[in-house]
mmCIF file with all atom_site columns, C-alpha atoms in Angstrom:
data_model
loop_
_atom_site.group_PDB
_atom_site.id
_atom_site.type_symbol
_atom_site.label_atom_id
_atom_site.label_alt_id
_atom_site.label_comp_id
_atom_site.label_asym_id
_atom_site.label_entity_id
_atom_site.label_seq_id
_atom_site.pdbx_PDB_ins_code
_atom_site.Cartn_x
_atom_site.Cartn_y
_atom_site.Cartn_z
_atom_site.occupancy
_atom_site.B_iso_or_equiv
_atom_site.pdbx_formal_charge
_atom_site.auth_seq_id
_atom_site.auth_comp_id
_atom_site.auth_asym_id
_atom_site.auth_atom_id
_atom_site.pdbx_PDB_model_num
ATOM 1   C CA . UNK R 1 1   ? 10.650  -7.973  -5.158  1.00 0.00 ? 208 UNK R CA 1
ATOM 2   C CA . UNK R 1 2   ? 9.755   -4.372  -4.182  1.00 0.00 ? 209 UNK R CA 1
ATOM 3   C CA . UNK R 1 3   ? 12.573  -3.060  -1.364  1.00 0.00 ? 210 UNK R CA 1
ATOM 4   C CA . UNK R 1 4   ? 13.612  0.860   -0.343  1.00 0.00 ? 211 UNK R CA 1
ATOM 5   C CA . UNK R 1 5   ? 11.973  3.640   0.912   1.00 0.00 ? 212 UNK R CA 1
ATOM 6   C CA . UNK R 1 6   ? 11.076  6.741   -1.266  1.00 0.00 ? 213 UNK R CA 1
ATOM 7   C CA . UNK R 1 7   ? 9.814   10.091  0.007   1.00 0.00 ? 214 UNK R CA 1
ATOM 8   C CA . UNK R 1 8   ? 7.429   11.498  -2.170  1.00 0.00 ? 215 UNK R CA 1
ATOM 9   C CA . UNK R 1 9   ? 4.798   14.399  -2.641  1.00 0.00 ? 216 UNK R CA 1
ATOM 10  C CA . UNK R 1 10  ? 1.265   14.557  -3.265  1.00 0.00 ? 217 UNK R CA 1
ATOM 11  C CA . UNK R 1 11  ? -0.207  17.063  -5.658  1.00 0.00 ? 218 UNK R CA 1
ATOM 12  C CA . UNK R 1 12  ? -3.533  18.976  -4.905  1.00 0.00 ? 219 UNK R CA 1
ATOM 13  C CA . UNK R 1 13  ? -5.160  16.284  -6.877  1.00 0.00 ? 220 UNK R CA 1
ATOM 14  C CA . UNK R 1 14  ? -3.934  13.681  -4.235  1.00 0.00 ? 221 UNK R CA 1
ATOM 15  C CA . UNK R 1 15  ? -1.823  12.504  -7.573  1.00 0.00 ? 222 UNK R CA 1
ATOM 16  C CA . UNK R 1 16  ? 1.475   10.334  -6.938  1.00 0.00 ? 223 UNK R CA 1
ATOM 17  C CA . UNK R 1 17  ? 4.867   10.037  -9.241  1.00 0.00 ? 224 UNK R CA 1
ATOM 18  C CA . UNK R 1 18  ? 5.998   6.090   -8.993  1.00 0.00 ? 225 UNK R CA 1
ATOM 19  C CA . UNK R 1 19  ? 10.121  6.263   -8.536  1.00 0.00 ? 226 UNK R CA 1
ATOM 20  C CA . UNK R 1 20  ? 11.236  5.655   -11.624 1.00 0.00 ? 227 UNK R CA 1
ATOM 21  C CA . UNK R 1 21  ? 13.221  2.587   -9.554  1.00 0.00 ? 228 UNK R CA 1
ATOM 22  C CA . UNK R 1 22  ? 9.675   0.913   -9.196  1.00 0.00 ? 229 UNK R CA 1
ATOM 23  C CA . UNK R 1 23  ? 8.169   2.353   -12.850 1.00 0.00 ? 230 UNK R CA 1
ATOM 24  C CA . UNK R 1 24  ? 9.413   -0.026  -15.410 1.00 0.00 ? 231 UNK R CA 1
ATOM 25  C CA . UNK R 1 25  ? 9.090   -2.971  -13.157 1.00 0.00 ? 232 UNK R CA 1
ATOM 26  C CA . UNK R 1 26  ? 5.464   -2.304  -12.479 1.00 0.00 ? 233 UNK R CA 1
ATOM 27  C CA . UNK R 1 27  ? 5.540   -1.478  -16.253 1.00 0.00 ? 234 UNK R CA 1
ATOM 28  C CA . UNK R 1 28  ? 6.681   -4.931  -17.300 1.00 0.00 ? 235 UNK R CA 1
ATOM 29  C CA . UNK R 1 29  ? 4.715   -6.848  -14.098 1.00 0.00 ? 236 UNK R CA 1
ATOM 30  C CA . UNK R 1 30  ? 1.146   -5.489  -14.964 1.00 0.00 ? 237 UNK R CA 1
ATOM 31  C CA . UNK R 1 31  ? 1.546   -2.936  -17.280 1.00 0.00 ? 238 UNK R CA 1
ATOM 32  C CA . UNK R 1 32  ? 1.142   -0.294  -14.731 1.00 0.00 ? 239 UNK R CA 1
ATOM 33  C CA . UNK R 1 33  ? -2.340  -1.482  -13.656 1.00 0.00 ? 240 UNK R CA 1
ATOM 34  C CA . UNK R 1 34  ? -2.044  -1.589  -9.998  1.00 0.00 ? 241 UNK R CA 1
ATOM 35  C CA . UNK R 1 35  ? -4.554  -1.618  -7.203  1.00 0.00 ? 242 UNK R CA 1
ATOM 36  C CA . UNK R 1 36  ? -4.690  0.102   -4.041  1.00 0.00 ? 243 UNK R CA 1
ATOM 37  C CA . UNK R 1 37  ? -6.604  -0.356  -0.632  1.00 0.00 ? 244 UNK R CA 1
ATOM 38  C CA . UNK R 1 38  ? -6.895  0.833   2.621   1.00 0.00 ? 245 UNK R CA 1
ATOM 39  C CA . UNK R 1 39  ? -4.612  -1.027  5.609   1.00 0.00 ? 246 UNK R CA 1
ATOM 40  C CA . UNK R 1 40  ? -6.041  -1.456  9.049   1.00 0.00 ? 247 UNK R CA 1
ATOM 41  C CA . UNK R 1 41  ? -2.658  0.301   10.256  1.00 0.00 ? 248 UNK R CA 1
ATOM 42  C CA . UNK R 1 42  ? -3.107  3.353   8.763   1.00 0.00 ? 249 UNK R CA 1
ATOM 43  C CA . UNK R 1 43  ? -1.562  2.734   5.271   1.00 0.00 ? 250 UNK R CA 1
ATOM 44  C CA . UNK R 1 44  ? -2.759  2.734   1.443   1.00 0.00 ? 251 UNK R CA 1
ATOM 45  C CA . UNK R 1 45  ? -1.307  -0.736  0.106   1.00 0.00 ? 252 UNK R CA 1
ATOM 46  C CA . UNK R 1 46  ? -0.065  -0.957  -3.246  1.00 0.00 ? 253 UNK R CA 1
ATOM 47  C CA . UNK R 1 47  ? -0.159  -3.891  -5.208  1.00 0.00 ? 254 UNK R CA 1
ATOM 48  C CA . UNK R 1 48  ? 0.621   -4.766  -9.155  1.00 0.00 ? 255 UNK R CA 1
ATOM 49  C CA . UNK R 1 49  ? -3.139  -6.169  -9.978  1.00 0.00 ? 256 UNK R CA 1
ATOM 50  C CA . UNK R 1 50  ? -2.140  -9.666  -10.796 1.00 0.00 ? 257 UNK R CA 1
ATOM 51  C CA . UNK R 1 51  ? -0.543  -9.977  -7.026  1.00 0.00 ? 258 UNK R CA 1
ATOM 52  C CA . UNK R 1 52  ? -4.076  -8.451  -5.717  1.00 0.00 ? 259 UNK R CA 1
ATOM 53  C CA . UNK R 1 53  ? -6.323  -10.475 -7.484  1.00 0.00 ? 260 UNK R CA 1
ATOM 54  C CA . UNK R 1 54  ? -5.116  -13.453 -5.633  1.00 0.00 ? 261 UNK R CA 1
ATOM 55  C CA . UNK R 1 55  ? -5.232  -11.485 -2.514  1.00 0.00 ? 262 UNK R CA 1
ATOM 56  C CA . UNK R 1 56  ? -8.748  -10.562 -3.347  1.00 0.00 ? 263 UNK R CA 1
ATOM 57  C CA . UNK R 1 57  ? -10.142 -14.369 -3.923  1.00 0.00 ? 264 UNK R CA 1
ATOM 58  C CA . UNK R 1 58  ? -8.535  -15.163 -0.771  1.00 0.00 ? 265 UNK R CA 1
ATOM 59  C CA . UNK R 1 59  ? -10.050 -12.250 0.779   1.00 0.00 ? 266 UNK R CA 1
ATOM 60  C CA . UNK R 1 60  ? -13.348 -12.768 -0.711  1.00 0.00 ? 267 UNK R CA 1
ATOM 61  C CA . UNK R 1 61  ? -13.680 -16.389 1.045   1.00 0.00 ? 268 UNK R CA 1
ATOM 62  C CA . UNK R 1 62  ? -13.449 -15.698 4.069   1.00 0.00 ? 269 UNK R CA 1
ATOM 63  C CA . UNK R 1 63  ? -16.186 -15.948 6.704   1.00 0.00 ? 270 UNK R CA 1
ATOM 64  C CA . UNK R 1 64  ? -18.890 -13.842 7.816   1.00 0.00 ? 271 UNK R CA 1
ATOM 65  C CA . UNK R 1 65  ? -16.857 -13.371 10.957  1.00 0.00 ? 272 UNK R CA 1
ATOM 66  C CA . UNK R 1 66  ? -14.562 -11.653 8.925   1.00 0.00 ? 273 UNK R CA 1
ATOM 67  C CA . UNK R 1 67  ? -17.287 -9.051  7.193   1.00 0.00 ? 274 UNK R CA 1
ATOM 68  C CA . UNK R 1 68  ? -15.679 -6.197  8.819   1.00 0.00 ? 275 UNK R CA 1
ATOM 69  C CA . UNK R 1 69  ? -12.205 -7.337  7.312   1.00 0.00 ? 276 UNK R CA 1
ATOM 70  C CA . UNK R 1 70  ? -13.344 -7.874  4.157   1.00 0.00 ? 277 UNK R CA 1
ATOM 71  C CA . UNK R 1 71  ? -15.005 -3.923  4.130   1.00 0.00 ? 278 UNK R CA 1
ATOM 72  C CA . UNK R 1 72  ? -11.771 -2.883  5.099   1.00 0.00 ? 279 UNK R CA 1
ATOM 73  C CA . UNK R 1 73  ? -9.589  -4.468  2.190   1.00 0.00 ? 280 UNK R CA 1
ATOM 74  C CA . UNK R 1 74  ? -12.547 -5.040  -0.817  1.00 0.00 ? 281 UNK R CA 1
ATOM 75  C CA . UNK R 1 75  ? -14.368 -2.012  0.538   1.00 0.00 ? 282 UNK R CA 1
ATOM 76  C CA . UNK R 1 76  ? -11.909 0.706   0.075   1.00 0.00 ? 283 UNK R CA 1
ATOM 77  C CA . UNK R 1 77  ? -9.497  -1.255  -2.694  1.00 0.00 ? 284 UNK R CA 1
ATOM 78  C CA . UNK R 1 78  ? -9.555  0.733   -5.980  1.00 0.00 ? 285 UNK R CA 1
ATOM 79  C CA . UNK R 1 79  ? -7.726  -0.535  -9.595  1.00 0.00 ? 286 UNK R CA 1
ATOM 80  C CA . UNK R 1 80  ? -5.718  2.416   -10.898 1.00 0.00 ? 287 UNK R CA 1
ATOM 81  C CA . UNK R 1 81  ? -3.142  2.803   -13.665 1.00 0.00 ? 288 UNK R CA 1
ATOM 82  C CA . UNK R 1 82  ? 0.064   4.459   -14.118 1.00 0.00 ? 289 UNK R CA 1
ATOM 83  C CA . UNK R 1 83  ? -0.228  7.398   -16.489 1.00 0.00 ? 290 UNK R CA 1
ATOM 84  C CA . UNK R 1 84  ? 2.412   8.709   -19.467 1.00 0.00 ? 291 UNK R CA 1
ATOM 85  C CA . UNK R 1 85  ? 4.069   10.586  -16.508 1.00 0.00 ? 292 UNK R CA 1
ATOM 86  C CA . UNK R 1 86  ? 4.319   7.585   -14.166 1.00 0.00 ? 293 UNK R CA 1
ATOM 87  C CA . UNK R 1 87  ? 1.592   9.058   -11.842 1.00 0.00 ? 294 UNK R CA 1
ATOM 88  C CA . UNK R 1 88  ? -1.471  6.956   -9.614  1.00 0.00 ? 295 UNK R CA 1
ATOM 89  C CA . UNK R 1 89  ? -4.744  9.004   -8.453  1.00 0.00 ? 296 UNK R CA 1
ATOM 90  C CA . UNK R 1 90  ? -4.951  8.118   -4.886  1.00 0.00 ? 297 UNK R CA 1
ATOM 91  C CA . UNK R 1 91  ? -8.883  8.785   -4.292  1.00 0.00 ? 298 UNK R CA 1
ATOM 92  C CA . UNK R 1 92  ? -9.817  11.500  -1.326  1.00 0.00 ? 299 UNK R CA 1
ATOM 93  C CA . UNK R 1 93  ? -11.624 8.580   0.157   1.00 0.00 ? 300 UNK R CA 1
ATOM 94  C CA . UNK R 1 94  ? -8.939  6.473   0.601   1.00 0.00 ? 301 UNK R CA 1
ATOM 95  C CA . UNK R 1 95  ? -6.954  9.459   1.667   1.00 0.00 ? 302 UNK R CA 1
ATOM 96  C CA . UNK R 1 96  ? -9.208  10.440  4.423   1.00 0.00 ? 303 UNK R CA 1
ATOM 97  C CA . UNK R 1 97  ? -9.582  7.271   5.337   1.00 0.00 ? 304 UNK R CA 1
ATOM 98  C CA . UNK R 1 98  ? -5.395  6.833   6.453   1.00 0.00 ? 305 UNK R CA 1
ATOM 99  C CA . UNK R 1 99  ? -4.551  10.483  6.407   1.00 0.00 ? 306 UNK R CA 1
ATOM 100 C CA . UNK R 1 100 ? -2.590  10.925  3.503   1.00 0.00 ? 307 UNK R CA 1
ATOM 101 C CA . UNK R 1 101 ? -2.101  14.677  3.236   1.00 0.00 ? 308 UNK R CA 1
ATOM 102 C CA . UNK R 1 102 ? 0.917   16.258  0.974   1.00 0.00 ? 309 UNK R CA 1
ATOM 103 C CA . UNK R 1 103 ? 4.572   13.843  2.480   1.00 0.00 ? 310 UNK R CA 1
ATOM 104 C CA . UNK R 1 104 ? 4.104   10.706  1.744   1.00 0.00 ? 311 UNK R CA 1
ATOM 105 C CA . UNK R 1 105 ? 6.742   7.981   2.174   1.00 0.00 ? 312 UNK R CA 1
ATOM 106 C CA . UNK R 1 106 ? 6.245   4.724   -0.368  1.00 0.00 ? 313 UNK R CA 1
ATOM 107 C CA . UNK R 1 107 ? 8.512   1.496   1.352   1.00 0.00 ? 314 UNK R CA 1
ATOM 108 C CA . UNK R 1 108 ? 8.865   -1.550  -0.511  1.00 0.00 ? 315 UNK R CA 1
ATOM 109 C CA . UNK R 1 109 ? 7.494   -4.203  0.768   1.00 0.00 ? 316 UNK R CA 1
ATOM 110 C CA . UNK R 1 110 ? 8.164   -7.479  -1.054  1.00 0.00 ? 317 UNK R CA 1
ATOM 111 C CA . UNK R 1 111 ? 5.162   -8.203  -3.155  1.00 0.00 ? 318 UNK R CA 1
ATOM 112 C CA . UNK R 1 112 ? 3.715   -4.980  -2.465  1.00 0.00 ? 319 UNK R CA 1
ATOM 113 C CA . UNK R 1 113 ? 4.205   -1.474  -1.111  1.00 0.00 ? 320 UNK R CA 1
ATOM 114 C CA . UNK R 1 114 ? 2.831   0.715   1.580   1.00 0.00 ? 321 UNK R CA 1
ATOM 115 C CA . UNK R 1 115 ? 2.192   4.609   0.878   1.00 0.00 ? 322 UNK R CA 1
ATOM 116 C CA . UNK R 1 116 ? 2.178   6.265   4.432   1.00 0.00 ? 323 UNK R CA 1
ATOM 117 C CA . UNK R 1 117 ? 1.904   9.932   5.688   1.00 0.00 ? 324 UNK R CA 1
ATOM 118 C CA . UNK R 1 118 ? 5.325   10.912  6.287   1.00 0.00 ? 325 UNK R CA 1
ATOM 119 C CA . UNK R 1 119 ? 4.946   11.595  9.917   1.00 0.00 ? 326 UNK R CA 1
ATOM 120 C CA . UNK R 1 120 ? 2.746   8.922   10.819  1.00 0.00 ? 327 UNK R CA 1
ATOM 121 C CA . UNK R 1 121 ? 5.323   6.361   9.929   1.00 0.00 ? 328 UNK R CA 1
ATOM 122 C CA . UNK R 1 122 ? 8.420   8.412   11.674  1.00 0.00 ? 329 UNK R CA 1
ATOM 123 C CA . UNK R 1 123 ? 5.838   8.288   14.799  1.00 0.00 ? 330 UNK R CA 1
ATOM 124 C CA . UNK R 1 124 ? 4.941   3.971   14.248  1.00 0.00 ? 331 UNK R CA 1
ATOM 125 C CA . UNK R 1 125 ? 8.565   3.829   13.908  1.00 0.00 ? 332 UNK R CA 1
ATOM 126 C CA . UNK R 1 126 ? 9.861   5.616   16.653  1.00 0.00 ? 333 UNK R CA 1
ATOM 127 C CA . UNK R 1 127 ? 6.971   3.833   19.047  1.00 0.00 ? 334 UNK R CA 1
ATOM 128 C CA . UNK R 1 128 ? 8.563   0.377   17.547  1.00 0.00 ? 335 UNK R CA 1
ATOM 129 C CA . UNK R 1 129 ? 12.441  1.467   18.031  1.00 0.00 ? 336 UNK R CA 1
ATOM 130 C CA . UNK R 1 130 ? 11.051  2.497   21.444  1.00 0.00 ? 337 UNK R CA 1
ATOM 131 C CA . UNK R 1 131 ? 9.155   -0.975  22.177  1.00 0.00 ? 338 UNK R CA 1
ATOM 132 C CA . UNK R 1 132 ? 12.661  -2.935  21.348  1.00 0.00 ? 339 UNK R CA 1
ATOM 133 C CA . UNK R 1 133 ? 13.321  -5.919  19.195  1.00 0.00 ? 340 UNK R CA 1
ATOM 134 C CA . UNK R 1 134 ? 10.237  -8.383  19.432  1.00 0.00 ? 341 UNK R CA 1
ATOM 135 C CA . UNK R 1 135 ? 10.172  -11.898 20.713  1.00 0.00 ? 342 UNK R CA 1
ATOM 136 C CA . UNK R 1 136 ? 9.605   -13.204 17.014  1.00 0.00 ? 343 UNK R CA 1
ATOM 137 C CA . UNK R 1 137 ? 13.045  -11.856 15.811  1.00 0.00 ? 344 UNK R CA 1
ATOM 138 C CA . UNK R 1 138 ? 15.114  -12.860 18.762  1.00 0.00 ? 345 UNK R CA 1
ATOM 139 C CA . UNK R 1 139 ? 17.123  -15.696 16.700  1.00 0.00 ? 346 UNK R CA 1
ATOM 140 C CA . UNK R 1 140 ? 17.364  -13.177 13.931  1.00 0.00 ? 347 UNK R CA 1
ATOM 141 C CA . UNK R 1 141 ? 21.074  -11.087 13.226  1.00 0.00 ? 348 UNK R CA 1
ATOM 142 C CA . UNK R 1 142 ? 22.794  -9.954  9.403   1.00 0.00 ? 349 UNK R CA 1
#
């Protein structure tokens, strides 16, 4: 279970250093093999390959009504693996496609994480603060 928030930079490669809270686990889960893909968003999605490949089957049946949907998650997802120093190549495509520039912020996300610009998410988060506590979560408290 992937949890926490991590601000990180890219290099001029468009290279990224895994927290070393997340390495070993990824390490031991899929031996750093990990796949990313484009969110609709405005994310890069992270998963450990053996979580994706489920997600990909899944993905992969869906309708023709879907097509779109499936360019957007098959069409831009890319296998990867961790290097000696821990790092992922996050390709300028993908990049472009969600604006990833130099800040990026990695948050855990259960099963997966999401890498976001760092002030694209302060803005999505802001709007949501803004927008108040949805319907869904009204029963919800700690």
């Amino acid at each position: 279970m992937f949890q926490g928030a991590s601000a990180i930079n890219l290099d001029a490669k468009g290279r990224m250093s895994i927290p070393a809270k997340h390495r070993d686990a990824l390490s031991i889960q899929c031996e750093g093999r990990l796949t990313l893909t484009r969110h609709p968003d405005g994310c890069v999605m992270l998963f450990p390959r053996p979580v994706w490949e489920q997600h990909r089957q899944q993905i992969s049946s869906w309708p023709m009504q879907a097509r779109a949907w499936q360019r957007i998650f098959l069409g831009y997802a890319t296998d990867v693996e961790m290097d000696t120093a821990g790092r992922i190549l996050i390709s300028p495509e993908l990049r472009a496609a969600v604006g990833l520039d130099k800040e990026v912020m990695m948050m855990g996300m259960g099963s997966h994480f999401e890498i976001w610009d760092a002030a694209k998410m302060a803005e999505k988060e802001a709007l949501a603060m803004e927008a108040g506590t949805p319907d869904v979560l009204a029963n919800f408290s700690f």
